[in-house]
GROMACS .gro file of C-alpha atoms in nm:
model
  213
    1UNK     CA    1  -1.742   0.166   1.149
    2UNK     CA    2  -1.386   0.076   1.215
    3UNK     CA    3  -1.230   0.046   0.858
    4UNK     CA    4  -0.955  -0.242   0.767
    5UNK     CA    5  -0.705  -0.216   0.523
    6UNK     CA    6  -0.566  -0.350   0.220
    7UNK     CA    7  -0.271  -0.643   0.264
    8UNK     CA    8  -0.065  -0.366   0.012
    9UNK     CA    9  -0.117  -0.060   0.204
   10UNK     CA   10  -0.015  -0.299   0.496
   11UNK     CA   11   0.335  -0.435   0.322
   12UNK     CA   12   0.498  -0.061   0.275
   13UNK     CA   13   0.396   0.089   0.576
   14UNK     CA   14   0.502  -0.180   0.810
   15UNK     CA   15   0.877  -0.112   0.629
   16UNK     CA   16   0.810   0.243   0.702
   17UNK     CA   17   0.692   0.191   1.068
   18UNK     CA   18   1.026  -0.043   1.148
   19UNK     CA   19   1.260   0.224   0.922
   20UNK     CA   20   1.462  -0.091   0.868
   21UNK     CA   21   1.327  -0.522   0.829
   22UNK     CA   22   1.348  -0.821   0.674
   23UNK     CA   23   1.036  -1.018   0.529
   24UNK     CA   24   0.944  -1.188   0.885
   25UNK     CA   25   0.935  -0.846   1.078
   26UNK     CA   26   0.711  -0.719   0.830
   27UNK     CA   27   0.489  -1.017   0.798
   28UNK     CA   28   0.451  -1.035   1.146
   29UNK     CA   29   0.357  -0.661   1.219
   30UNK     CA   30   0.012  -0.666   1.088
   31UNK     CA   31  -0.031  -1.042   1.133
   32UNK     CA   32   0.047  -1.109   0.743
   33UNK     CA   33   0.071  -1.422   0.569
   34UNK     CA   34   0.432  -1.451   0.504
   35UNK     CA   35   0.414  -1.576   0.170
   36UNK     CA   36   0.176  -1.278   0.054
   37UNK     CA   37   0.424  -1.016   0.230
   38UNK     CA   38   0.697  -1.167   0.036
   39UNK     CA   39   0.531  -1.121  -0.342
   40UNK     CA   40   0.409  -0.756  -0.216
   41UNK     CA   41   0.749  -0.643  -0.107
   42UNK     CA   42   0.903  -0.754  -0.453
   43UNK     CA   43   0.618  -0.522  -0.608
   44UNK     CA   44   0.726  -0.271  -0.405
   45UNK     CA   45   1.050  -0.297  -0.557
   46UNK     CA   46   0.970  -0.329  -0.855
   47UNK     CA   47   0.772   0.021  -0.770
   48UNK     CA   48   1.072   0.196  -0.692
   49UNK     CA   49   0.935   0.196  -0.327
   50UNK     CA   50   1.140   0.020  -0.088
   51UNK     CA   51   1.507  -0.136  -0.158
   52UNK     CA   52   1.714  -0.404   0.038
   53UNK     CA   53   2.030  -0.317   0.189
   54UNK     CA   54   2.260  -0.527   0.427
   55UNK     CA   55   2.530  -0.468   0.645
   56UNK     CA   56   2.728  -0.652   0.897
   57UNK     CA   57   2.560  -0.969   0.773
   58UNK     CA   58   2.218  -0.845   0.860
   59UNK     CA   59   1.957  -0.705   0.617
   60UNK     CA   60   1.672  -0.533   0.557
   61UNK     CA   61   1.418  -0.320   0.345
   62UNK     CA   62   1.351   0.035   0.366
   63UNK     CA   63   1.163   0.318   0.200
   64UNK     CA   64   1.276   0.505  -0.068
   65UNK     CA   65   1.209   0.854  -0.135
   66UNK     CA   66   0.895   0.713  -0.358
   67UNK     CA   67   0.790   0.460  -0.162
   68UNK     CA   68   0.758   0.723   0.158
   69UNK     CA   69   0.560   0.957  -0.084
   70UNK     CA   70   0.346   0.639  -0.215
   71UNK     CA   71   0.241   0.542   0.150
   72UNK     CA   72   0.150   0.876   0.244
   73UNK     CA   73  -0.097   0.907  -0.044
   74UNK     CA   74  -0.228   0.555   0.047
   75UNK     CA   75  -0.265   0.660   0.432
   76UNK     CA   76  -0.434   0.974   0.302
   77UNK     CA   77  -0.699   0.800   0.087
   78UNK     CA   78  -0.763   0.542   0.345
   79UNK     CA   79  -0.797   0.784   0.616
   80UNK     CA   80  -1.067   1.011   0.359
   81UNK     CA   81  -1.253   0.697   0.308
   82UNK     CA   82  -1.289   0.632   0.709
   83UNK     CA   83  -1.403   0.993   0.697
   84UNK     CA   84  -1.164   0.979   1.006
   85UNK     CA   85  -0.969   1.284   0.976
   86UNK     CA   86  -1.100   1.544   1.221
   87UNK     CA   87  -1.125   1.246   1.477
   88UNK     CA   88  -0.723   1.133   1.396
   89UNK     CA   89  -0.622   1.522   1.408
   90UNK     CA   90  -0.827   1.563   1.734
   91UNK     CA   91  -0.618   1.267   1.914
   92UNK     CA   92  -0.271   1.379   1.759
   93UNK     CA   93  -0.309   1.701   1.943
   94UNK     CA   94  -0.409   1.514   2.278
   95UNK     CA   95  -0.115   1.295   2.230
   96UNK     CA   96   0.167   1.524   2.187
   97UNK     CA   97   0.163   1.636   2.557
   98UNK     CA   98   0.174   1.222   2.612
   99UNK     CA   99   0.451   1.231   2.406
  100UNK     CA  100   0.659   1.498   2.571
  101UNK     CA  101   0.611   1.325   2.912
  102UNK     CA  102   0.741   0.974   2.752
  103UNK     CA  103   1.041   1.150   2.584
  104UNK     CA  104   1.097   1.286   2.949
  105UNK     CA  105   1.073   0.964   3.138
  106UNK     CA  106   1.281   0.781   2.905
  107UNK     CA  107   1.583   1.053   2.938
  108UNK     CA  108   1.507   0.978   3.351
  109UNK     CA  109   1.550   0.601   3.274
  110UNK     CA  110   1.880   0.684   3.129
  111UNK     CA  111   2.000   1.025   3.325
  112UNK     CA  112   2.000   1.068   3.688
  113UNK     CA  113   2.189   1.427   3.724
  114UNK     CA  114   2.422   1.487   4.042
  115UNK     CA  115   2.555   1.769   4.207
  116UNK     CA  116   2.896   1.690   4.068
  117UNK     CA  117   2.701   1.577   3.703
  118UNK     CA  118   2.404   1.698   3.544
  119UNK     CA  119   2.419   1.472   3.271
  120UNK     CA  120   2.512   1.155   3.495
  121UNK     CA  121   2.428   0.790   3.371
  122UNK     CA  122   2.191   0.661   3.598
  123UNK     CA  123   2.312   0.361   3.723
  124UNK     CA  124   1.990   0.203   3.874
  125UNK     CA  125   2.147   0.208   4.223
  126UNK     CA  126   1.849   0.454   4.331
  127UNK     CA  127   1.533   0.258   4.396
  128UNK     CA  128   1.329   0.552   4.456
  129UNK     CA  129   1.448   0.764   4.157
  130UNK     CA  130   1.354   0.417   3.860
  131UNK     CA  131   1.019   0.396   4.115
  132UNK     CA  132   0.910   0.697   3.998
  133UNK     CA  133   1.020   0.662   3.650
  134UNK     CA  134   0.820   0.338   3.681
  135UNK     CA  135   0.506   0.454   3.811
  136UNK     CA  136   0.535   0.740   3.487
  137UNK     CA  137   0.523   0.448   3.246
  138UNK     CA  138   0.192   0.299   3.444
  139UNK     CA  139   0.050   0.640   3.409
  140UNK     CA  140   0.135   0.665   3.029
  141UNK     CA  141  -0.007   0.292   2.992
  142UNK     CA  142  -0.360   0.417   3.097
  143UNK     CA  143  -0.326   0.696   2.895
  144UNK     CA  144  -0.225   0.502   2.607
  145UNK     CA  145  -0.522   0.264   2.663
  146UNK     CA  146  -0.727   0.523   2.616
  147UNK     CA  147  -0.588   0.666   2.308
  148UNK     CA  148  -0.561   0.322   2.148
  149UNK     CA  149  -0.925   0.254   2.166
  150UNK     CA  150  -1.032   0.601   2.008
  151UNK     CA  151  -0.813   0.592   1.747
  152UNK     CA  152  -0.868   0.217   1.655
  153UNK     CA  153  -1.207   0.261   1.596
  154UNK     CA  154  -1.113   0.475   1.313
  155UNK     CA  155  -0.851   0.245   1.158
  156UNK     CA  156  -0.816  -0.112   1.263
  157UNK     CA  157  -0.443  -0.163   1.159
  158UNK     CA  158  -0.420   0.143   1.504
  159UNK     CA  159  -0.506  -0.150   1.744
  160UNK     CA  160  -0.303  -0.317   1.993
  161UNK     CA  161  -0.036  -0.075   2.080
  162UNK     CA  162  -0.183  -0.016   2.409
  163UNK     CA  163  -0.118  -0.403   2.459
  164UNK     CA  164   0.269  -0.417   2.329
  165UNK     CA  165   0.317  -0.096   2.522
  166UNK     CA  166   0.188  -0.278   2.865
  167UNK     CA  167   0.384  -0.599   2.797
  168UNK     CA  168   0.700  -0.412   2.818
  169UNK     CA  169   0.595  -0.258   3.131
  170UNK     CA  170   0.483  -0.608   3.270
  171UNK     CA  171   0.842  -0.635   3.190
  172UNK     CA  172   1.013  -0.361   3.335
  173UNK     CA  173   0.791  -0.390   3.631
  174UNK     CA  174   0.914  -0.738   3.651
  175UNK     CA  175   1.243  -0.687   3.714
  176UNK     CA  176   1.354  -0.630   3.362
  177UNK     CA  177   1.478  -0.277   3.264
  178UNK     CA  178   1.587  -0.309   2.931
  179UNK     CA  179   1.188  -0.298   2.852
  180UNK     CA  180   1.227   0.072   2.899
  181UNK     CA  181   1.390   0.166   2.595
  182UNK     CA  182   1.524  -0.131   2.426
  183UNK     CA  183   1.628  -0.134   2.079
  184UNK     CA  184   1.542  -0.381   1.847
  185UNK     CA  185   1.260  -0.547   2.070
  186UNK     CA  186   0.909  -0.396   2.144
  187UNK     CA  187   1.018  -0.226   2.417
  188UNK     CA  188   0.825   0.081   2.596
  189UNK     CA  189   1.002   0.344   2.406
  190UNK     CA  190   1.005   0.159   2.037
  191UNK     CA  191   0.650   0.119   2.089
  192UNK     CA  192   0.560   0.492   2.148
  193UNK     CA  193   0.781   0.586   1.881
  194UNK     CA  194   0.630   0.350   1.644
  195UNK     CA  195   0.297   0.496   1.724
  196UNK     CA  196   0.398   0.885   1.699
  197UNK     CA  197   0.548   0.757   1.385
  198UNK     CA  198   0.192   0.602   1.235
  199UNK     CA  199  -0.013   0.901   1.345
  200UNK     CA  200   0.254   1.208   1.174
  201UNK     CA  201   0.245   0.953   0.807
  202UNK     CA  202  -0.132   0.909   0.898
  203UNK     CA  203  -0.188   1.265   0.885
  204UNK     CA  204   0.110   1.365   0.612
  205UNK     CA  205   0.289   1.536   0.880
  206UNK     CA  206   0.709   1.543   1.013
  207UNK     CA  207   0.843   1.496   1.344
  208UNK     CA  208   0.820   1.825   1.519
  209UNK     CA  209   0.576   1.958   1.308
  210UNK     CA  210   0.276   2.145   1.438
  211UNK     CA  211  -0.113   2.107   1.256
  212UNK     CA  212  -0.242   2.468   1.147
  213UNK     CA  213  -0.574   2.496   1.278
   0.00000   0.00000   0.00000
């Protein structure tokens, strides 16, 4: 049985999945109401757990220290009570190949080496070099698809990041390449990330850390 969770657990880890947002961006990750997010994030301040900083005339909360630690303890409860472990471990393994081929056909969105230039900006004047780029992202998509389904019948707040991922490539396949790896926006890159990022604080893990058998 797919387990939801709590409107709490919700609040802090949407700050940690967007590293940096305001009350609306969190609200609006897990479908919130807004009014709720905004009491929960004061409690998380008042925790010690997240603080506001702004710059540039934008603003924003974040984790602190505590409030990282706090939502990795929550994810790790929740997770114990889906008695979804093995199954979330079991995926994170399949995905990390996934996730070498995306980090790979995002640097060929952005790099196109030359004879004179191996590190050359691509300039999207080679049709048949963003084509295959292109059709890399489609092949991720079903892969993601997939993924998504398996792991959201462990955890509910795991669904729909099969369907932001393919609305960016509806995008880019549009006409649109900015949906590659825009920042900011939900493009195809900020979505993957924002999943490897929810399955490594799922499973108390870093970036670039391995599981031991």
């Amino acid at each position: 049985m797919t387990r939801s969770s709590a409107a709490e657990l919700l609040v802090l880890h949407a700050v940690r999945l967007k590293g940096v947002a305001d009350e609306l961006a969190v609200a609006r990750r897990f479908a919130l109401d807004r009014a709720v997010t905004a009491e929960l994030l004061l409690d998380c301040q008042a925790y010690g757990w997240i603080t506001w900083s702004e710059f540039a005339g934008l603003g924003g909360w974040s984790l602190t220290d505590a409030g990282r630690a706090e939502n990795e303890r929550q994810l790790a409860v929740e997770l114990d009570r889906a008695a979804g472990r093995e199954v979330l471990r079991e995926i994170y393994t399949e995905f990390l190949p996934l996730n070498e081929r995306l980090q790979q056909t995002t640097t060929d969105w952005q790099i196109r080496p030359t004879a004179a230039d191996s590190m050359a900006f691509n300039d999207h004047n080679d049709p048949q070099w963003d084509r295959r780029v292109i059709e890399e992202l489609g092949a991720l998509d079903q892969a993601l698809s997939a993924v998504s389904e398996r792991i959201g019948a462990v955890l509910d707040r795991f669904r729909g990041y099969d369907d932001r991922f393919a609305a960016a490539l509806d995008r880019v396949r549009a006409g649109d390449g900015a949906w590659v790896d825009r920042t900011g926006a939900d493009s195809c890159h900020t979505v993957w990330f924002e999943l490897h990022e929810d399955l490594i604080a799922t499973l108390g893990l870093a970036r670039g850390e391995t599981m031991n058998p």
